[in-house]
Amino acid sequence: MRLSRYFLPVLKETPSEAQIVSHRLMLRAGLIRQHAAGIYNWLPIGYRVLRKIEQIVREEQDRSGAIEILMPTIQTAEVWKESGRYDDYGKEMLRIVDRHDRDMLYGPTHEEVVTDIFRSMVKSYKDLPKNLYQIQWKFRDEVRPRFGVMRGREFLMKDAYSFDLDEASARRAYNRMFVAYLNTFARLGMKAIPMRAATGPIGGNLSHEFLILAETGESGVFVHKGMLEKTVPANVDFDGDLQPIVDDWTSLYAATDEMHDASNEAELGDNLVSARGIEVGHIFYFGTKYSKPMGCKVVGADGQDVELHMGSYGIGVSRLVGAIIEASHDDAGIIWPESVAPFKVGLINIKPGDAATDAVAEDLYAKLEAAGVEVLYDDRADERAGAKFATADLIGLPWQLVVGPKGVAAGVVELKNRRSGEKVEMSVEAALAKLTA
RNA sequence: CGGGGUGUAGCUCAGCCUGGUAGAGUGCCUGCUUUGGGAGCAGGAUGUCGGAGGUUCGAAUCCUCUCACCCCGACCA
């Protein structure tokens, strides 16, 4: 993409509405623009990042055996009245009345809808287990939206729902999601730590929040030092026994401040790390909470009806954009992990109009594009080098490939790593080899 | 939902107290110079002063109402 033809509205100054660093950087780097409180437009590079994250989440859900569907954003109040949540949910639910005076709502979550699908279309134990997921926009009318996309009213979420015959099977479904989440966050370049979460009336220990550690996180967290070094096993067999992996990742202490029990502190001693985190995923098993009131059951092997055991599993996709920035930035701007970067390379032509420089830059651009490398080519003739560098740092592409007259005369270009700041001069061929590897 | 604050140019903000021709920086446009880390000079365009009502000869400024946004707290992916 040529920057001269692109839409990248960067701001030199920070809009006063933004408090935290990810929000400021998202506005300044032209990722988003606020439309109303807690509701955002996604501008080109912001949307690219959102889609990258979405795709990684999707691939890992698919790998774990979950099946993608798409449910409506607007739901009928009817199913919520069945589950009993219509009155419980309160003003966070955006309620809408249609022209026929029917009560509708903009979905804040989809347990009722997916349960309705399942009960009407699945009749036999032979069709279980199943895990259906979607990546869909949701709306919760937060009293006080803040922190940009981290706490918006409208947000993109991956939500999965598992259906099983019994609790043991549901636990296996839970474990599959648990491990899928480990894989997902690792691919996003993030260290996300599962922490035991409140389970509500169901009890047990089958609920975990996944938090990305960041100084500006909303929740205080207390974790055993060992949690920070845990790795995600490669090539997991999702049909196999995942309990050992789950056990490993839950063997050490990790709790958010609301679940933290200070009596553990003495025992942990020097191993206790106190930090802050951003919740980016939440999984839980809730048994027959919805299947019972909504009559979601199948015929079992013995011919008797069985109420299904369900779980639901969320990942805040749009929130992750902000969370990743919180965890990965510096004074100059964003530092994208390569897996979610809007472009891999920022190709900077320092002196457009200089024939030799243009020739090298255009050649590099063509070859990178041909090799399938996502490259944003700063070919603007009306910006000086300093402004281009500042923009490149701000938008945080992993690599900056700098082509200028001095280097070209010497037969070299400069490759800068955004994260480390390291700059290396090399031949055009070497740079191409490095970026297309 | 309680408490606080802010609405003036695309963005950051001054002007309001003490009513009298709407400003600065930045960005944008034009020209010249410059050209490897957000250039310099000169010229230029840009506003229902959030909205409605009121007071007044006259309102960005004072009064009333209203809307939006932000912050703190309680609540949440």
Coordinates of C-alpha atoms (C1' of nucleotides) in Angstrom, one line a residue:
Chain A
M1 CA 0.0 0.0 0.0
R2 CA 1.3 3.4 -0.9
L3 CA 0.8 5.8 1.9
S4 CA 0.2 8.7 -0.6
R5 CA -3.0 6.9 -1.5
Y6 CA -3.9 5.4 1.8
F7 CA -6.1 6.8 4.6
L8 CA -3.9 7.2 7.7
P9 CA -5.1 10.2 9.7
V10 CA -2.4 10.6 12.4
L11 CA -2.6 13.3 15.0
K12 CA 0.4 15.1 16.4
E13 CA -1.4 16.1 19.5
T14 CA -3.4 13.9 21.8
P15 CA -7.1 14.4 21.9
S16 CA -8.2 15.4 25.3
E17 CA -10.8 12.6 25.6
A18 CA -8.1 10.0 26.0
Q19 CA -6.6 9.1 29.3
I20 CA -4.7 5.8 29.0
V21 CA -1.9 5.1 26.7
S22 CA -3.6 2.6 24.4
H23 CA -6.5 5.0 23.8
R24 CA -4.2 7.9 23.2
L25 CA -2.1 5.9 20.7
M26 CA -5.1 4.5 19.0
L27 CA -6.4 7.9 18.3
R28 CA -3.1 9.4 17.4
A29 CA -2.1 6.6 15.1
G30 CA -5.4 6.8 13.3
L31 CA -6.7 3.4 14.4
I32 CA -10.1 4.5 15.6
R33 CA -12.3 7.6 15.9
Q34 CA -15.0 7.9 18.5
H35 CA -18.5 8.1 17.2
A36 CA -20.3 8.3 20.5
A37 CA -19.4 7.4 24.1
G38 CA -18.0 3.9 24.0
I39 CA -18.7 3.5 20.2
Y40 CA -15.9 3.7 17.7
N41 CA -15.2 3.8 14.0
W42 CA -12.4 1.5 13.0
L43 CA -10.1 3.3 10.6
P44 CA -7.9 1.4 8.1
I45 CA -5.0 0.3 10.1
G46 CA -7.1 -0.3 13.2
Y47 CA -9.5 -2.4 11.2
R48 CA -6.5 -4.4 9.8
V49 CA -5.3 -5.2 13.3
L50 CA -8.8 -6.1 14.4
R51 CA -9.1 -8.5 11.6
K52 CA -5.7 -10.0 12.3
I53 CA -6.7 -10.7 15.8
E54 CA -10.1 -12.0 14.8
Q55 CA -8.5 -14.4 12.3
I56 CA -6.0 -15.8 14.9
V57 CA -8.8 -16.3 17.3
R58 CA -10.9 -18.1 14.6
E59 CA -8.1 -20.4 13.6
E60 CA -7.4 -21.5 17.1
Q61 CA -11.1 -22.0 17.8
D62 CA -11.3 -24.1 14.6
R63 CA -8.2 -26.1 15.6
S64 CA -9.8 -27.0 18.9
G65 CA -12.9 -28.4 17.2
A66 CA -15.3 -25.5 17.7
I67 CA -17.6 -24.7 14.8
E68 CA -18.2 -21.1 13.6
I69 CA -21.7 -19.7 13.2
L70 CA -23.1 -16.2 13.2
M71 CA -26.0 -15.2 15.4
P72 CA -28.0 -11.9 15.1
T73 CA -27.0 -8.7 16.8
I74 CA -30.7 -8.0 17.4
Q75 CA -32.5 -10.5 19.5
T76 CA -36.1 -11.0 20.6
A77 CA -36.8 -10.5 24.3
E78 CA -38.8 -13.7 24.3
V79 CA -35.8 -16.0 24.8
W80 CA -34.5 -13.8 27.5
K81 CA -37.8 -14.0 29.3
E82 CA -37.6 -17.8 29.1
S83 CA -34.2 -17.9 30.7
G84 CA -35.3 -15.4 33.3
R85 CA -32.5 -12.9 32.5
Y86 CA -34.7 -10.3 30.8
D87 CA -35.5 -8.7 34.1
D88 CA -32.2 -9.5 35.7
Y89 CA -30.0 -7.9 33.2
G90 CA -30.9 -4.3 34.0
K91 CA -30.1 -1.2 32.1
E92 CA -26.9 -2.6 30.6
M93 CA -29.1 -4.2 28.1
L94 CA -30.0 -1.9 25.2
R95 CA -33.7 -2.5 24.7
I96 CA -35.5 -1.8 21.4
V97 CA -39.1 -1.8 20.4
D98 CA -39.8 -2.7 16.8
R99 CA -42.7 -1.3 14.6
H100 CA -44.9 -4.1 15.7
D101 CA -44.3 -3.1 19.3
R102 CA -42.3 -6.2 20.0
D103 CA -39.6 -6.1 22.6
M104 CA -36.2 -6.6 21.1
L105 CA -32.7 -6.0 22.3
Y106 CA -29.2 -5.5 21.0
G107 CA -27.5 -8.7 22.2
P108 CA -25.0 -8.3 25.1
T109 CA -24.3 -12.0 24.9
H110 CA -25.8 -15.0 23.2
E111 CA -26.5 -17.9 25.6
E112 CA -30.2 -17.7 25.0
V113 CA -30.0 -17.6 21.3
V114 CA -27.6 -20.4 20.9
T115 CA -29.6 -22.5 23.4
D116 CA -32.6 -21.8 21.3
I117 CA -30.8 -23.0 18.2
F118 CA -29.6 -26.1 19.9
R119 CA -32.8 -27.2 21.4
S120 CA -34.7 -26.9 18.2
M121 CA -32.2 -28.6 15.9
V122 CA -30.4 -31.1 18.0
K123 CA -32.3 -34.1 19.4
S124 CA -30.0 -37.0 20.0
Y125 CA -27.0 -37.7 22.3
K126 CA -25.3 -38.9 19.1
D127 CA -24.9 -35.2 18.0
L128 CA -22.9 -34.3 21.1
P129 CA -20.6 -32.9 22.1
K130 CA -20.7 -29.7 20.2
N131 CA -19.1 -26.3 20.6
L132 CA -20.5 -23.5 18.5
Y133 CA -18.8 -20.1 18.4
Q134 CA -19.2 -16.8 16.7
I135 CA -17.3 -13.6 16.3
Q136 CA -19.9 -10.9 16.6
W137 CA -20.5 -7.3 17.7
K138 CA -22.2 -6.9 21.0
F139 CA -23.5 -4.0 23.0
R140 CA -23.6 -3.4 26.7
D141 CA -24.9 -0.1 27.7
E142 CA -22.2 0.6 30.3
V143 CA -22.9 3.4 32.6
R144 CA -19.5 4.7 32.1
P145 CA -17.6 3.6 29.1
R146 CA -13.9 4.5 29.2
F147 CA -10.4 3.5 28.1
G148 CA -11.3 3.6 24.4
V149 CA -12.0 0.2 23.0
M150 CA -11.0 -1.5 26.2
R151 CA -14.3 -0.7 27.8
G152 CA -16.5 0.3 25.0
R153 CA -20.3 -0.1 24.8
E154 CA -20.1 -1.7 21.4
F155 CA -17.4 -4.4 21.2
L156 CA -16.4 -7.3 19.1
M157 CA -16.3 -10.6 20.9
K158 CA -15.7 -14.2 20.2
D159 CA -18.1 -16.3 22.2
A160 CA -18.3 -20.0 22.2
Y161 CA -20.9 -22.3 23.7
S162 CA -20.3 -25.9 24.5
F163 CA -23.0 -28.6 24.8
D164 CA -22.4 -31.9 26.5
L165 CA -24.3 -34.8 28.0
D166 CA -22.8 -34.6 31.4
E167 CA -20.4 -32.7 33.6
A168 CA -17.4 -34.9 32.8
S169 CA -17.8 -34.3 29.1
A170 CA -18.4 -30.6 29.7
R171 CA -15.1 -30.5 31.6
R172 CA -13.3 -31.9 28.6
A173 CA -15.0 -29.2 26.5
Y174 CA -13.8 -26.6 29.0
N175 CA -10.3 -28.0 28.8
R176 CA -10.3 -27.7 25.1
M177 CA -11.2 -24.0 25.3
F178 CA -8.6 -23.5 28.1
V179 CA -5.8 -24.8 25.9
A180 CA -7.2 -23.1 22.8
Y181 CA -6.9 -19.8 24.7
L182 CA -3.3 -20.5 25.7
N183 CA -2.5 -21.0 22.1
T184 CA -4.5 -18.0 20.9
F185 CA -2.8 -15.5 23.3
A186 CA 0.6 -16.9 22.6
R187 CA 0.1 -16.4 18.9
L188 CA -1.0 -12.8 19.6
G189 CA 2.4 -12.3 21.1
M190 CA 0.9 -11.9 24.6
K191 CA 1.5 -13.5 27.9
A192 CA -2.0 -14.2 29.2
I193 CA -2.3 -15.8 32.6
P194 CA -5.4 -17.9 33.5
M195 CA -6.7 -17.0 36.9
R196 CA -9.5 -18.6 38.9
A197 CA -12.6 -16.6 38.6
A198 CA -15.8 -16.3 40.5
T199 CA -18.2 -19.0 39.5
G200 CA -21.5 -17.8 40.8
P201 CA -24.2 -20.2 42.0
I202 CA -22.7 -23.2 40.1
G203 CA -19.6 -23.4 42.3
G204 CA -16.7 -25.6 41.6
N205 CA -13.5 -24.3 40.0
L206 CA -14.6 -24.3 36.4
S207 CA -14.2 -20.7 35.6
H208 CA -11.0 -18.8 34.6
E209 CA -10.3 -15.4 33.5
F210 CA -7.3 -14.8 31.2
L211 CA -5.4 -11.6 31.9
I212 CA -2.7 -9.9 29.9
L213 CA -0.2 -8.3 32.3
A214 CA 0.2 -4.5 31.7
E215 CA 1.0 -1.7 34.1
T216 CA -2.2 0.1 33.3
G217 CA -4.4 -3.0 33.7
E218 CA -7.8 -2.6 35.3
S219 CA -7.4 -5.4 37.9
G220 CA -4.7 -6.0 40.4
V221 CA -3.3 -9.5 40.1
F222 CA -1.3 -11.7 42.4
V223 CA 0.6 -14.5 40.7
H224 CA 3.3 -17.0 41.5
K225 CA 6.5 -16.0 39.7
G226 CA 6.5 -19.4 38.0
M227 CA 3.3 -18.5 36.1
L228 CA 5.3 -16.0 34.1
E229 CA 7.7 -18.7 32.7
K230 CA 5.1 -21.2 31.7
T231 CA 5.1 -22.2 28.0
V232 CA 2.4 -23.5 25.7
P233 CA 2.9 -27.0 24.4
A234 CA 3.1 -27.2 20.6
N235 CA 0.8 -29.3 18.4
V236 CA -1.7 -30.2 21.1
D237 CA -4.0 -33.1 20.2
F238 CA -7.4 -31.7 21.1
D239 CA -8.9 -35.2 21.0
G240 CA -6.5 -36.3 23.7
D241 CA -6.4 -35.8 27.4
L242 CA -5.8 -32.1 28.0
Q243 CA -6.1 -32.3 31.8
P244 CA -2.3 -32.4 32.4
I245 CA -1.9 -29.1 30.5
V246 CA -4.7 -27.5 32.4
D247 CA -3.4 -28.8 35.7
D248 CA 0.1 -27.5 34.9
W249 CA -1.3 -24.0 34.1
T250 CA -3.4 -24.0 37.2
S251 CA -0.9 -25.5 39.6
L252 CA 0.6 -22.2 40.7
Y253 CA -1.2 -19.4 42.5
A254 CA -2.8 -16.8 40.3
A255 CA -5.7 -14.5 41.3
T256 CA -7.2 -11.2 40.6
D257 CA -7.6 -8.9 43.5
E258 CA -11.2 -9.8 44.0
M259 CA -10.4 -13.4 44.3
H260 CA -7.1 -12.9 46.1
D261 CA -6.8 -14.3 49.6
A262 CA -4.1 -12.5 51.5
S263 CA -3.5 -15.5 53.7
N264 CA -1.6 -17.0 50.7
E265 CA 0.9 -14.2 50.7
A266 CA 3.1 -15.5 53.5
E267 CA 3.3 -19.0 51.9
L268 CA 4.3 -17.6 48.5
G269 CA 6.9 -15.3 50.0
D270 CA 9.4 -14.1 47.4
N271 CA 7.5 -16.0 44.7
L272 CA 4.6 -13.7 44.8
V273 CA 4.4 -11.1 42.0
S274 CA 1.9 -8.3 42.4
A275 CA 1.0 -6.7 39.1
R276 CA -1.9 -5.4 37.0
G277 CA -3.8 -7.1 34.3
I278 CA -6.4 -6.7 31.6
E279 CA -9.0 -9.3 31.3
V280 CA -9.1 -10.5 27.7
G281 CA -10.8 -13.9 28.0
H282 CA -13.2 -15.6 30.3
I283 CA -14.3 -19.2 30.3
F284 CA -16.9 -20.9 32.4
Y285 CA -19.0 -24.0 32.9
F286 CA -22.5 -23.3 34.1
G287 CA -24.2 -26.7 33.8
T288 CA -27.9 -26.6 33.1
K289 CA -28.4 -22.9 34.0
Y290 CA -30.0 -22.2 30.6
S291 CA -30.8 -25.7 29.3
K292 CA -33.2 -26.3 32.2
P293 CA -35.4 -23.2 32.0
M294 CA -35.3 -23.3 28.2
G295 CA -35.9 -27.0 27.8
C296 CA -32.7 -27.7 25.9
K297 CA -32.4 -31.5 26.0
V298 CA -31.7 -34.5 23.9
V299 CA -32.6 -38.1 24.0
G300 CA -29.9 -40.1 25.7
A301 CA -28.7 -43.7 24.9
D302 CA -31.2 -45.0 27.3
G303 CA -34.1 -43.3 25.7
Q304 CA -34.5 -40.7 28.5
D305 CA -34.3 -37.0 28.0
V306 CA -31.1 -35.4 29.2
E307 CA -30.7 -31.7 30.0
L308 CA -27.5 -30.4 28.4
H309 CA -24.5 -29.2 30.3
M310 CA -23.2 -26.0 28.9
G311 CA -20.3 -23.7 29.1
S312 CA -19.5 -20.4 27.5
Y313 CA -16.2 -19.0 26.5
G314 CA -15.4 -15.4 25.6
I315 CA -12.5 -13.5 24.1
G316 CA -12.7 -9.7 23.9
V317 CA -11.5 -9.2 20.3
S318 CA -11.8 -5.5 20.1
R319 CA -10.5 -5.1 23.6
L320 CA -7.4 -7.0 22.7
V321 CA -6.4 -4.3 20.3
G322 CA -6.1 -1.9 23.2
A323 CA -4.7 -4.5 25.6
I324 CA -1.9 -5.4 23.2
I325 CA -0.9 -1.8 22.9
E326 CA -1.0 -1.4 26.7
A327 CA 1.4 -4.3 26.9
S328 CA 3.5 -3.3 23.9
H329 CA 4.4 0.4 23.3
D330 CA 7.1 3.0 24.1
D331 CA 7.2 6.8 24.2
A332 CA 7.3 7.0 20.4
G333 CA 4.3 4.9 19.8
I334 CA 2.9 1.4 19.3
I335 CA 5.0 -1.7 19.0
W336 CA 3.0 -4.3 17.2
P337 CA 3.7 -8.0 17.7
E338 CA 4.3 -9.2 14.1
S339 CA 1.3 -11.5 14.2
V340 CA -1.2 -8.7 14.5
A341 CA 0.7 -5.8 12.9
P342 CA -1.4 -3.9 10.3
F343 CA 1.6 -4.2 8.0
K344 CA 4.8 -6.1 8.5
V345 CA 7.1 -3.4 6.9
G346 CA 7.1 0.3 6.7
L347 CA 9.1 1.1 3.6
I348 CA 10.3 4.7 3.9
N349 CA 11.5 6.6 0.8
I350 CA 13.4 9.5 2.4
K351 CA 13.7 11.5 -0.8
P352 CA 11.0 10.9 -3.3
G353 CA 11.9 12.6 -6.6
D354 CA 15.5 11.5 -6.3
A355 CA 15.8 9.2 -9.3
A356 CA 18.2 6.7 -7.7
T357 CA 16.3 6.6 -4.4
D358 CA 13.0 6.2 -6.2
A359 CA 14.3 3.4 -8.3
V360 CA 15.5 1.4 -5.3
A361 CA 12.4 2.1 -3.2
E362 CA 10.0 1.3 -6.0
D363 CA 11.9 -1.9 -6.7
L364 CA 11.8 -3.0 -3.1
Y365 CA 8.1 -2.1 -2.9
A366 CA 7.3 -4.2 -6.0
K367 CA 9.4 -7.2 -4.8
L368 CA 8.0 -7.2 -1.3
E369 CA 4.4 -7.0 -2.6
A370 CA 5.2 -9.8 -5.1
A371 CA 6.5 -11.9 -2.2
G372 CA 3.3 -11.4 -0.3
V373 CA 4.9 -9.2 2.4
E374 CA 2.4 -6.6 3.8
V375 CA 4.2 -3.3 3.2
L376 CA 3.2 0.2 3.8
Y377 CA 5.2 2.3 1.4
D378 CA 5.7 5.9 2.6
D379 CA 6.2 7.5 -0.8
R380 CA 4.8 10.9 0.3
A381 CA 6.6 13.7 -1.5
D382 CA 5.5 16.4 0.8
E383 CA 6.8 15.1 4.1
R384 CA 10.3 15.3 5.4
A385 CA 12.3 12.4 6.6
G386 CA 11.7 13.3 10.3
A387 CA 8.0 13.3 9.9
K388 CA 8.1 9.9 8.2
F389 CA 10.2 8.4 10.9
A390 CA 7.9 9.8 13.6
T391 CA 4.8 8.4 11.8
A392 CA 6.5 5.0 11.4
D393 CA 7.4 4.8 15.0
L394 CA 3.9 5.9 16.0
I395 CA 2.0 3.3 14.0
G396 CA 4.5 0.7 15.2
L397 CA 5.1 -1.6 12.2
P398 CA 7.6 -4.3 13.2
W399 CA 10.2 -3.3 10.5
Q400 CA 11.2 0.0 9.0
L401 CA 13.0 -0.2 5.7
V402 CA 14.7 3.1 5.0
V403 CA 15.8 4.1 1.5
G404 CA 17.7 7.3 1.2
P405 CA 20.1 8.9 -1.3
K406 CA 23.2 8.4 0.9
G407 CA 22.5 4.7 1.4
V408 CA 21.6 4.2 -2.2
A409 CA 24.9 5.8 -3.3
A410 CA 26.7 3.4 -1.0
G411 CA 24.6 0.4 -2.2
V412 CA 22.8 -0.1 1.1
V413 CA 19.4 0.4 2.8
E414 CA 18.7 0.5 6.5
L415 CA 16.5 -1.9 8.3
K416 CA 15.2 -0.9 11.7
N417 CA 13.6 -3.2 14.2
R418 CA 10.8 -1.2 15.9
R419 CA 10.9 -3.2 19.1
S420 CA 14.6 -3.2 19.7
G421 CA 15.4 0.0 17.9
E422 CA 18.3 -1.7 16.2
K423 CA 19.3 -0.3 12.8
V424 CA 21.3 -2.3 10.4
E425 CA 22.6 -1.2 7.0
M426 CA 22.5 -3.9 4.4
S427 CA 22.2 -4.5 0.7
V428 CA 18.9 -4.5 -1.0
E429 CA 19.1 -8.2 -1.5
A430 CA 19.9 -8.9 2.1
A431 CA 17.0 -6.8 3.3
L432 CA 14.7 -8.6 0.9
A433 CA 15.9 -11.9 2.1
K434 CA 15.5 -10.9 5.7
L435 CA 11.9 -9.6 5.2
T436 CA 10.7 -12.4 3.0
A437 CA 12.2 -15.2 5.0
Chain B
rC1 C1' -26.4 5.7 39.2
rG2 C1' -23.9 9.4 43.0
rG3 C1' -20.0 13.3 42.8
rG4 C1' -16.9 16.6 39.8
rG5 C1' -15.5 18.9 35.2
rU6 C1' -15.5 20.5 30.0
rG7 C1' -18.0 22.1 25.5
rU8 C1' -14.8 28.3 21.2
rA9 C1' -11.2 26.5 13.9
rG10 C1' -9.6 19.3 12.0
rC11 C1' -6.4 18.9 16.9
rU12 C1' -4.5 21.4 21.7
rC13 C1' -6.3 25.6 24.0
rA14 C1' -6.8 31.2 25.4
rG15 C1' -10.8 34.7 25.7
rC16 C1' -15.8 34.4 30.0
rC17 C1' -14.6 36.8 36.3
rU18 C1' -15.5 42.8 34.7
rG19 C1' -21.0 42.1 28.2
rG20 C1' -19.0 46.0 23.0
rU21 C1' -15.6 43.9 15.5
rA22 C1' -13.9 35.8 17.8
rG23 C1' -8.1 34.7 18.9
rA24 C1' -3.1 31.7 19.4
rG25 C1' -0.3 27.3 18.4
rU26 C1' -0.6 23.2 15.4
rG27 C1' -2.8 21.1 11.2
rC28 C1' -4.8 22.5 6.1
rC29 C1' -4.0 25.6 1.1
rU30 C1' -0.4 28.7 -2.1
rG31 C1' 4.6 30.3 -3.1
rC32 C1' 9.9 30.4 -2.1
rU33 C1' 13.8 28.2 0.5
rU34 C1' 15.0 23.7 2.9
rU35 C1' 15.5 18.2 2.8
rG36 C1' 18.4 11.3 7.1
rG37 C1' 14.4 12.0 13.3
rG38 C1' 7.5 15.8 13.5
rA39 C1' 11.8 22.4 8.8
rG40 C1' 12.0 28.1 7.9
rC41 C1' 9.8 32.5 5.8
rA42 C1' 5.7 34.9 3.5
rG43 C1' 0.7 34.8 2.2
rG44 C1' -4.3 32.4 2.7
rA45 C1' -8.8 29.7 4.0
rU46 C1' -11.5 27.7 8.1
rG47 C1' -16.1 28.9 13.3
rU48 C1' -24.5 28.0 13.8
rC49 C1' -18.5 30.1 20.3
rG50 C1' -22.8 22.4 21.9
rG51 C1' -28.4 23.6 21.6
rA52 C1' -32.9 26.4 23.2
rG53 C1' -34.9 30.3 25.8
rG54 C1' -34.2 34.7 28.7
rU55 C1' -31.8 39.6 30.5
rU56 C1' -29.7 43.7 27.6
rC57 C1' -29.2 48.9 22.9
rG58 C1' -25.7 44.8 22.5
rA59 C1' -24.3 37.9 24.9
rA60 C1' -18.8 33.3 23.6
rU61 C1' -19.1 36.2 28.2
rC62 C1' -24.8 37.1 32.7
rC63 C1' -29.4 33.8 34.0
rU64 C1' -32.6 29.3 33.1
rC65 C1' -33.3 24.8 30.8
rU66 C1' -31.3 21.1 27.8
rC67 C1' -27.8 17.9 25.2
rA68 C1' -23.0 15.9 24.5
rC69 C1' -18.4 14.4 26.1
rC70 C1' -14.6 13.6 30.0
rC71 C1' -12.9 12.4 35.1
rC72 C1' -13.5 9.9 40.3
rG73 C1' -16.5 6.2 42.6
rA74 C1' -19.9 1.9 42.4
rC75 C1' -20.5 -2.0 38.0
rC76 C1' -18.4 -5.0 33.7
rA77 C1' -15.5 -9.0 27.9

